[in-house]
Short mmCIF file of C-alpha atoms and ligand atoms in Angstrom, two decimals:
data_model
loop_
_atom_site.label_atom_id
_atom_site.label_comp_id
_atom_site.label_asym_id
_atom_site.label_seq_id
_atom_site.Cartn_x
_atom_site.Cartn_y
_atom_site.Cartn_z
CA MET G 5 5.84 40.41 -13.76
CA THR G 6 3.54 38.47 -10.81
CA GLN G 7 5.47 35.90 -8.85
CA ASN G 8 4.06 32.50 -9.34
CA TYR G 9 4.09 30.18 -6.38
CA THR G 10 2.15 27.36 -8.06
CA GLN G 11 4.41 24.11 -7.53
CA ASP G 12 4.18 21.80 -10.55
CA ILE G 13 4.03 18.05 -9.67
CA ASN G 14 4.36 15.26 -12.31
CA LEU G 15 2.41 12.20 -11.34
CA ALA G 16 2.36 9.03 -13.17
CA ILE G 17 -0.87 7.22 -12.91
CA LEU G 18 -1.27 3.81 -14.17
CA PRO G 19 -5.10 2.65 -13.59
CA GLY G 20 -4.04 -1.19 -14.50
CA ASP G 21 -7.12 -3.68 -14.89
CA GLY G 22 -10.43 -4.41 -13.69
CA ILE G 23 -11.92 -1.51 -11.37
CA GLY G 24 -8.34 0.57 -11.66
CA SER G 25 -9.74 3.09 -14.06
CA GLU G 26 -12.79 3.52 -12.45
CA VAL G 27 -11.32 4.29 -8.93
CA MET G 28 -8.79 6.38 -10.75
CA ALA G 29 -11.40 8.47 -12.34
CA GLU G 30 -12.55 9.62 -8.79
CA VAL G 31 -8.80 10.26 -8.22
CA ARG G 32 -8.85 12.79 -10.62
CA LYS G 33 -11.74 14.62 -9.14
CA VAL G 34 -9.79 15.35 -6.16
CA ILE G 35 -6.52 16.40 -8.13
CA SER G 36 -8.74 18.85 -10.06
CA TRP G 37 -10.08 20.13 -6.46
CA LEU G 38 -6.54 20.40 -5.17
CA GLU G 39 -5.45 22.65 -8.27
CA SER G 40 -8.50 24.72 -7.71
CA ASN G 41 -8.21 25.17 -4.17
CA HIS G 42 -4.40 25.52 -3.83
CA ALA G 43 -1.30 26.68 -5.42
CA LEU G 44 -0.51 23.25 -7.01
CA SER G 45 -0.63 22.51 -10.61
CA PHE G 46 -0.29 18.54 -11.60
CA THR G 47 0.93 17.19 -14.92
CA LEU G 48 -0.32 13.58 -14.89
CA HIS G 49 1.16 11.09 -17.23
CA GLU G 50 -1.19 7.99 -17.80
CA ASP G 51 -0.01 4.44 -19.16
CA ASP G 52 -0.94 0.86 -18.57
CA ILE G 53 0.48 -1.88 -16.18
CA GLY G 54 -1.08 -5.41 -15.83
CA GLY G 55 -3.12 -7.14 -18.32
CA THR G 56 -3.89 -4.00 -20.20
CA ALA G 57 -0.29 -3.36 -20.62
CA TYR G 58 0.55 -6.97 -21.79
CA ASP G 59 -2.27 -6.14 -24.38
CA ARG G 60 -1.18 -3.33 -25.83
CA TYR G 61 2.36 -3.65 -25.51
CA GLY G 62 3.07 -7.56 -25.13
CA GLU G 63 4.63 -6.72 -21.64
CA PRO G 64 3.13 -6.28 -18.28
CA LEU G 65 5.02 -3.41 -17.87
CA ALA G 66 6.78 -1.71 -20.84
CA ASP G 67 10.41 0.06 -20.59
CA SER G 68 8.71 3.22 -21.77
CA THR G 69 6.34 3.06 -18.82
CA LEU G 70 9.08 2.52 -16.51
CA GLU G 71 10.73 5.36 -17.40
CA LYS G 72 8.11 7.50 -17.01
CA CYS G 73 7.58 6.15 -13.46
CA LYS G 74 10.98 6.77 -12.57
CA ALA G 75 10.95 10.47 -14.03
CA SER G 76 7.58 11.20 -12.07
CA ASP G 77 7.16 12.67 -8.31
CA ALA G 78 5.04 10.00 -7.58
CA VAL G 79 3.38 7.04 -9.00
CA ILE G 80 -0.66 6.56 -8.59
CA MET G 81 -1.58 3.31 -9.19
CA GLY G 82 -5.02 1.18 -9.54
CA SER G 83 -4.68 -2.52 -9.40
CA VAL G 84 -3.53 -5.34 -11.71
CA GLY G 85 -5.11 -8.92 -12.34
CA GLY G 86 -7.93 -10.68 -14.16
CA PRO G 87 -9.19 -14.03 -15.73
CA GLN G 88 -8.66 -13.03 -18.96
CA TRP G 89 -4.73 -13.29 -18.43
CA ASP G 90 -4.78 -16.45 -16.46
CA ASN G 91 -3.13 -18.47 -19.12
CA VAL G 92 -0.50 -15.75 -20.13
CA ASP G 93 3.22 -16.93 -19.49
CA TYR G 94 4.30 -16.79 -15.81
CA ASN G 95 6.70 -13.53 -16.42
CA LYS G 96 4.09 -12.08 -18.24
CA ARG G 97 1.30 -12.17 -16.14
CA PRO G 98 -0.16 -8.95 -14.78
CA GLU G 99 1.51 -9.62 -11.24
CA ALA G 100 4.81 -9.75 -12.62
CA GLY G 101 4.48 -5.81 -13.83
CA LEU G 102 3.60 -5.12 -10.39
CA LEU G 103 6.69 -7.08 -9.09
CA ARG G 104 9.07 -5.38 -12.00
CA LEU G 105 7.92 -1.89 -10.79
CA ARG G 106 8.50 -2.47 -7.40
CA LYS G 107 12.15 -4.01 -7.94
CA GLU G 108 13.13 -1.38 -10.75
CA MET G 109 11.97 1.20 -8.46
CA GLU G 110 13.67 -0.25 -5.52
CA LEU G 111 10.81 0.26 -3.51
CA PHE G 112 11.79 -1.76 -0.40
CA ALA G 113 9.38 -0.60 2.28
CA ASN G 114 5.77 -1.10 1.67
CA LEU G 115 3.67 0.71 4.43
CA ARG G 116 0.17 -0.75 4.59
CA PRO G 117 -1.80 0.79 7.58
CA ALA G 118 -4.99 -1.10 9.04
CA ILE G 119 -7.50 1.71 10.40
CA VAL G 120 -10.86 1.13 11.53
CA PHE G 121 -12.97 4.29 11.23
CA ASP G 122 -15.50 4.74 13.61
CA ALA G 123 -18.36 4.96 11.25
CA LEU G 124 -17.36 1.67 10.03
CA ILE G 125 -16.97 -0.17 13.05
CA ASP G 126 -19.63 -2.73 12.15
CA ALA G 127 -18.18 -3.76 9.30
CA SER G 128 -15.55 -5.89 10.67
CA THR G 129 -16.19 -9.53 11.24
CA LEU G 130 -14.61 -9.04 14.75
CA LYS G 131 -16.47 -7.70 17.91
CA PRO G 132 -16.74 -3.90 17.93
CA GLU G 133 -14.50 -3.97 21.45
CA ILE G 134 -11.67 -5.99 19.74
CA VAL G 135 -11.39 -3.35 16.68
CA LYS G 136 -12.43 0.22 17.92
CA GLY G 137 -9.89 2.47 17.52
CA LEU G 138 -7.74 0.37 15.82
CA ASP G 139 -4.52 1.74 14.22
CA ILE G 140 -1.80 -0.54 12.90
CA LEU G 141 0.80 -0.08 10.43
CA ILE G 142 2.54 -2.93 8.94
CA VAL G 143 5.92 -2.61 7.10
CA ARG G 144 6.40 -5.17 4.62
CA GLU G 145 9.90 -5.48 3.15
CA LEU G 146 8.89 -5.43 -0.91
CA THR G 147 12.19 -6.17 -2.92
CA GLY G 148 13.79 -9.47 -1.46
CA GLY G 149 12.84 -12.79 0.23
CA VAL G 150 11.10 -15.39 -1.52
CA TYR G 151 9.41 -13.22 -3.96
CA PHE G 152 13.13 -12.40 -5.87
CA GLY G 153 15.43 -14.88 -4.07
CA GLU G 154 17.41 -16.97 -6.67
CA PRO G 155 17.58 -19.99 -7.35
CA ARG G 156 13.76 -20.36 -8.50
CA GLY G 157 11.83 -22.33 -10.95
CA ILE G 158 10.32 -25.61 -11.92
CA GLU G 159 12.67 -28.44 -12.93
CA ASP G 160 11.61 -31.41 -14.43
CA LEU G 161 13.25 -34.81 -12.87
CA GLY G 162 13.18 -36.76 -15.84
CA ASN G 163 11.17 -39.63 -13.92
CA GLY G 164 7.76 -38.32 -13.58
CA GLN G 165 8.51 -35.98 -10.84
CA ARG G 166 9.36 -32.26 -10.99
CA ARG G 167 10.46 -30.07 -8.56
CA GLY G 168 9.61 -26.57 -7.39
CA VAL G 169 12.34 -24.38 -6.04
CA ASN G 170 12.01 -20.50 -4.15
CA THR G 171 14.61 -19.33 -2.40
CA GLN G 172 14.14 -17.23 1.27
CA VAL G 173 17.17 -14.81 1.16
CA TYR G 174 17.95 -11.81 3.19
CA GLU G 175 21.03 -9.80 3.52
CA THR G 176 22.11 -7.17 6.35
CA TYR G 177 21.69 -4.18 4.54
CA GLU G 178 18.07 -5.28 3.20
CA ILE G 179 17.07 -5.99 6.73
CA ASP G 180 18.87 -3.10 8.09
CA ARG G 181 16.90 -0.29 5.56
CA ILE G 182 13.72 -1.74 6.42
CA GLY G 183 13.88 -1.72 9.94
CA ARG G 184 15.13 1.84 10.07
CA VAL G 185 11.69 2.44 8.21
CA ALA G 186 9.72 0.74 11.06
CA PHE G 187 11.64 2.41 13.96
CA ASP G 188 11.17 6.00 12.23
CA LEU G 189 7.68 5.57 11.33
CA ALA G 190 7.08 4.16 15.15
CA LYS G 191 8.35 7.23 16.93
CA LYS G 192 5.88 9.30 15.07
CA ARG G 193 3.37 6.83 16.29
CA ARG G 194 3.14 4.91 19.57
CA ASN G 195 6.54 4.27 19.93
CA LYS G 196 6.57 0.15 19.47
CA VAL G 197 8.01 -2.22 16.71
CA THR G 198 6.96 -5.77 16.67
CA SER G 199 9.06 -7.57 14.35
CA CYS G 200 8.03 -10.96 12.74
CA GLU G 201 9.95 -13.76 11.42
CA LYS G 202 10.60 -17.91 12.11
CA ALA G 203 13.65 -17.79 13.54
CA ASN G 204 12.84 -20.53 14.89
CA VAL G 205 12.79 -22.79 12.01
CA MET G 206 14.61 -20.35 9.36
CA GLU G 207 18.09 -19.20 9.39
CA SER G 208 16.87 -15.96 7.24
CA GLY G 209 14.27 -15.59 10.32
CA LYS G 210 17.55 -15.86 12.96
CA LEU G 211 19.30 -13.55 10.85
CA TRP G 212 16.25 -10.98 10.56
CA ARG G 213 15.99 -11.04 14.19
CA GLU G 214 19.55 -10.83 15.03
CA GLU G 215 19.95 -7.84 12.85
CA ILE G 216 16.82 -6.30 13.81
CA THR G 217 18.16 -6.49 17.66
CA LYS G 218 21.39 -4.62 16.67
CA LEU G 219 20.11 -1.75 14.90
CA HIS G 220 17.59 -1.38 17.74
CA ALA G 221 20.49 -0.98 20.47
CA ALA G 222 22.74 0.77 18.24
CA GLU G 223 20.17 3.47 17.31
CA PHE G 224 16.71 3.15 18.51
CA ASN G 225 16.59 1.93 22.07
CA ASP G 226 14.15 4.62 23.08
CA VAL G 227 11.78 2.71 20.99
CA GLU G 228 9.82 -0.47 22.29
CA LEU G 229 10.91 -3.57 20.28
CA GLU G 230 9.34 -7.08 20.63
CA HIS G 231 9.76 -10.11 18.50
CA MET G 232 7.29 -12.22 17.41
CA TYR G 233 7.22 -15.62 15.30
CA ALA G 234 4.82 -14.78 12.31
CA ASP G 235 2.47 -17.60 13.17
CA ASN G 236 1.90 -16.22 16.76
CA CYS G 237 1.58 -12.71 14.84
CA ALA G 238 -1.41 -14.08 12.80
CA MET G 239 -3.08 -15.36 15.94
CA GLN G 240 -2.37 -12.34 17.90
CA LEU G 241 -3.77 -10.00 15.38
CA LEU G 242 -7.35 -11.67 15.70
CA ARG G 243 -7.01 -12.17 19.59
CA ASN G 244 -5.76 -8.90 20.35
CA PRO G 245 -4.73 -6.45 17.47
CA SER G 246 -4.71 -3.26 19.57
CA GLN G 247 -1.37 -4.40 21.10
CA PHE G 248 0.18 -3.94 17.74
CA ASP G 249 1.54 -0.30 16.53
CA VAL G 250 3.99 -1.14 13.76
CA ILE G 251 4.73 -4.49 12.73
CA VAL G 252 7.92 -5.00 10.92
CA THR G 253 8.39 -8.11 8.64
CA ASP G 254 9.50 -9.70 5.48
CA ASN G 255 7.86 -9.96 1.90
CA LEU G 256 6.21 -13.02 2.15
CA PHE G 257 4.91 -13.00 5.68
CA GLY G 258 4.08 -9.16 5.25
CA ASP G 259 1.84 -10.10 2.07
CA ILE G 260 -0.16 -12.45 4.29
CA LEU G 261 -0.12 -10.39 7.66
CA SER G 262 -1.32 -7.35 5.62
CA ASP G 263 -4.26 -8.98 4.09
CA GLU G 264 -5.60 -10.27 7.83
CA ALA G 265 -4.79 -6.78 9.19
CA ALA G 266 -6.54 -5.12 6.44
CA MET G 267 -9.59 -7.72 6.90
CA LEU G 268 -10.02 -6.68 10.91
CA THR G 269 -10.91 -3.43 9.79
CA GLY G 270 -13.85 -5.35 7.44
CA SER G 271 -13.43 -2.61 4.39
CA LEU G 272 -10.53 -3.68 2.18
CA GLY G 273 -12.10 -0.94 0.08
CA MET G 274 -10.55 1.63 2.30
CA LEU G 275 -7.12 0.78 2.69
CA PRO G 276 -4.47 2.42 1.08
CA SER G 277 -0.68 1.63 0.60
CA ALA G 278 2.56 3.25 -0.16
CA SER G 279 5.79 1.80 -1.63
CA LEU G 280 9.02 3.75 -0.90
CA GLY G 281 12.52 3.57 -1.88
CA GLU G 282 15.48 5.83 -0.67
CA THR G 283 14.52 9.19 0.59
CA GLY G 284 13.90 11.67 -2.78
CA LYS G 285 12.83 8.70 -5.26
CA PRO G 286 9.32 8.70 -6.17
CA GLY G 287 7.04 6.22 -4.31
CA VAL G 288 4.51 4.08 -5.91
CA TYR G 289 0.90 4.41 -4.03
CA GLU G 290 -1.70 1.61 -4.65
CA PRO G 291 -5.18 0.65 -2.67
CA VAL G 292 -4.39 -2.54 -0.76
CA HIS G 293 -7.68 -4.14 -2.56
CA GLY G 294 -7.31 -6.29 -6.10
CA SER G 295 -8.31 -5.35 -9.38
CA ALA G 296 -12.01 -6.96 -8.59
CA PRO G 297 -12.90 -8.06 -12.00
CA ASP G 298 -16.14 -9.36 -10.65
CA ILE G 299 -17.54 -5.90 -10.36
CA ALA G 300 -15.71 -3.79 -12.84
CA GLY G 301 -17.47 -1.50 -15.10
CA GLN G 302 -20.30 -1.54 -12.68
CA GLY G 303 -20.09 1.59 -10.72
CA LYS G 304 -19.49 -0.43 -7.18
CA ALA G 305 -16.21 0.01 -6.64
CA ASN G 306 -15.00 1.96 -3.51
CA PRO G 307 -12.71 4.90 -4.86
CA LEU G 308 -11.89 6.16 -0.99
CA ALA G 309 -8.88 3.30 -0.84
CA THR G 310 -7.11 4.80 -3.97
CA ILE G 311 -7.87 8.23 -2.87
CA LEU G 312 -6.38 7.61 0.38
CA SER G 313 -3.02 6.41 -1.55
CA PHE G 314 -3.46 9.47 -3.02
CA ALA G 315 -3.07 11.37 0.08
CA MET G 316 -0.42 9.18 1.43
CA ALA G 317 1.53 10.14 -2.01
CA LEU G 318 1.00 14.15 -0.99
CA ARG G 319 2.23 13.38 2.56
CA TYR G 320 5.23 10.59 1.82
CA SER G 321 6.48 12.08 -1.53
CA LEU G 322 5.23 15.31 -2.32
CA ASN G 323 5.80 16.68 1.33
CA LEU G 324 2.22 18.15 1.05
CA ARG G 325 0.72 16.94 4.49
CA SER G 326 -1.95 19.79 5.28
CA GLU G 327 -3.62 18.58 2.05
CA ALA G 328 -3.17 14.95 2.71
CA ASP G 329 -4.98 15.87 5.98
CA GLU G 330 -7.65 17.64 4.12
CA ILE G 331 -8.29 14.49 2.19
CA GLU G 332 -8.46 12.05 5.01
CA PHE G 333 -10.52 14.42 6.87
CA ALA G 334 -13.15 14.66 4.28
CA VAL G 335 -13.26 10.99 4.02
CA GLN G 336 -14.15 10.36 7.60
CA ASP G 337 -17.09 13.41 7.00
CA VAL G 338 -17.84 11.30 3.90
CA LEU G 339 -18.50 8.20 5.75
CA LYS G 340 -20.40 9.63 8.69
CA SER G 341 -22.44 11.26 6.12
CA GLY G 342 -24.20 7.95 5.01
CA GLY G 343 -23.57 7.40 1.35
CA ARG G 344 -22.02 3.86 0.74
CA THR G 345 -20.51 1.80 -1.68
CA PRO G 346 -21.58 -1.65 -1.54
CA ASP G 347 -18.48 -3.16 0.21
CA ILE G 348 -19.11 -0.97 3.32
CA ILE G 349 -22.79 -0.51 3.10
CA ALA G 350 -24.97 -0.89 6.63
CA GLU G 351 -28.26 -0.31 7.71
CA GLY G 352 -29.76 2.92 7.60
CA CYS G 353 -27.08 3.71 5.01
CA GLN G 354 -27.68 5.01 1.34
CA GLN G 355 -25.83 2.86 -1.52
CA ILE G 356 -24.34 5.06 -3.86
CA SER G 357 -21.81 4.28 -6.97
CA THR G 358 -18.24 4.65 -7.59
CA SER G 359 -18.39 8.01 -8.89
CA GLN G 360 -21.09 9.29 -6.41
CA MET G 361 -18.87 8.62 -3.68
CA GLY G 362 -16.15 10.80 -5.29
CA ASP G 363 -18.85 13.20 -5.97
CA ALA G 364 -19.58 12.93 -2.24
CA LEU G 365 -16.07 13.27 -1.04
CA ILE G 366 -15.69 16.53 -3.22
CA ASN G 367 -18.37 17.99 -1.51
CA ALA G 368 -17.34 16.95 1.86
CA LEU G 369 -13.79 18.69 0.83
CA ASP G 370 -15.77 21.99 -0.35
CA GLN G 371 -17.68 22.27 2.82
CA ARG G 372 -14.53 21.91 5.17
CA PHE G 373 -11.57 23.46 2.98
CA LYS G 374 -12.73 25.33 -0.09
CA LYS G 375 -10.78 28.40 -0.67
CA VAL G 376 -12.97 31.62 -0.12
CA ALA G 377 -12.09 33.73 -3.06
C1 IPM E 4 -0.10 -7.30 -2.73
C2 IPM E 4 -0.58 -8.56 -3.70
C3 IPM E 4 1.00 -8.97 -4.86
C4 IPM E 4 2.01 -9.61 -4.08
C5 IPM E 4 0.41 -9.78 -6.06
C6 IPM E 4 -0.55 -8.76 -6.81
C7 IPM E 4 1.98 -10.01 -7.00
O1 IPM E 4 -0.94 -9.59 -3.21
O2 IPM E 4 0.28 -6.35 -3.29
O3 IPM E 4 -0.18 -7.97 -1.59
O4 IPM E 4 1.72 -10.70 -3.54
O5 IPM E 4 2.64 -8.64 -3.36
MG1 MG E 5 -1.19 -9.29 -0.93
#
């Protein structure tokens, strides 16, 4: 009998809403390329999330979909949301499906790299000398804080007034485990962590600062640690972004600061993310950009953020680092070759469609890494 070293990988594929299915089609090309050029075989379990899931199941994330995700090696997601679901009940909105996925899969660590590719430096609204070579990693706490805290709700006060309540709450273990992720990642990078909160006005922020300080002293005093108020961080990101290496912060500040950091790069269509839980459990990988309903179905979307998210899945969930490197190198090659989707178009470049971008990437992979039979 011949030995078979082929590794079988189970992926849950959730294209979601808007441009999700178009960009996911390009990820499929990369998956096929890997199957032809490496001893890998992928089984894809496709399902719905967000508005498309609501239309099909009456829920933005069906239980059966969640089970598929939990049973997979990694989940590759497109995006959720769109105006056609604006009037759907709050807890059935497309976003609620994504939040449930994060919570139920215990994905407490959201990694959002903001990298300025040399070929795209002019895409940033900031001066090239401010953003050149930028490489920041935002580590956002993803299953706690004001997104999930109780009590929450809208209450009728009976006198013509209403009251809206959300609760910002963190416990030691939540701060500890996200801090650990940030310090560990910093060690593999430039060895610096900036921890952001509002310890000057919020008790939960004071606790955050104290727990991060304790963790640092106990286990990571070889990593440089700096504390910064979140508003100051927002300002410093624009003033001098290259002072940052890893930024660790809570769910809400992380939501805001990661959008800001993303725009430093000028190209939301390029940015991947990973949401991770305990080691060994499947992660969810999705682009930072939204579902972009305004351009859905027109072949204008940039598939590279989702393809780079897939590369993060190879790196963080599937332990296929050299395959992840190959994809990331090929993305750099594609950017240099001058074919661009509308979001990153520049003078002297040729505008190409979503699927042409996918083809260009496959071509770049072939040029550099095709297995010679
Ligand atoms: C994000 C998004 C989500 C969030 C929405 C879609 C629920 O903005 O992933 O940053 O607020 O976390
Ligand atoms: Mg956001």
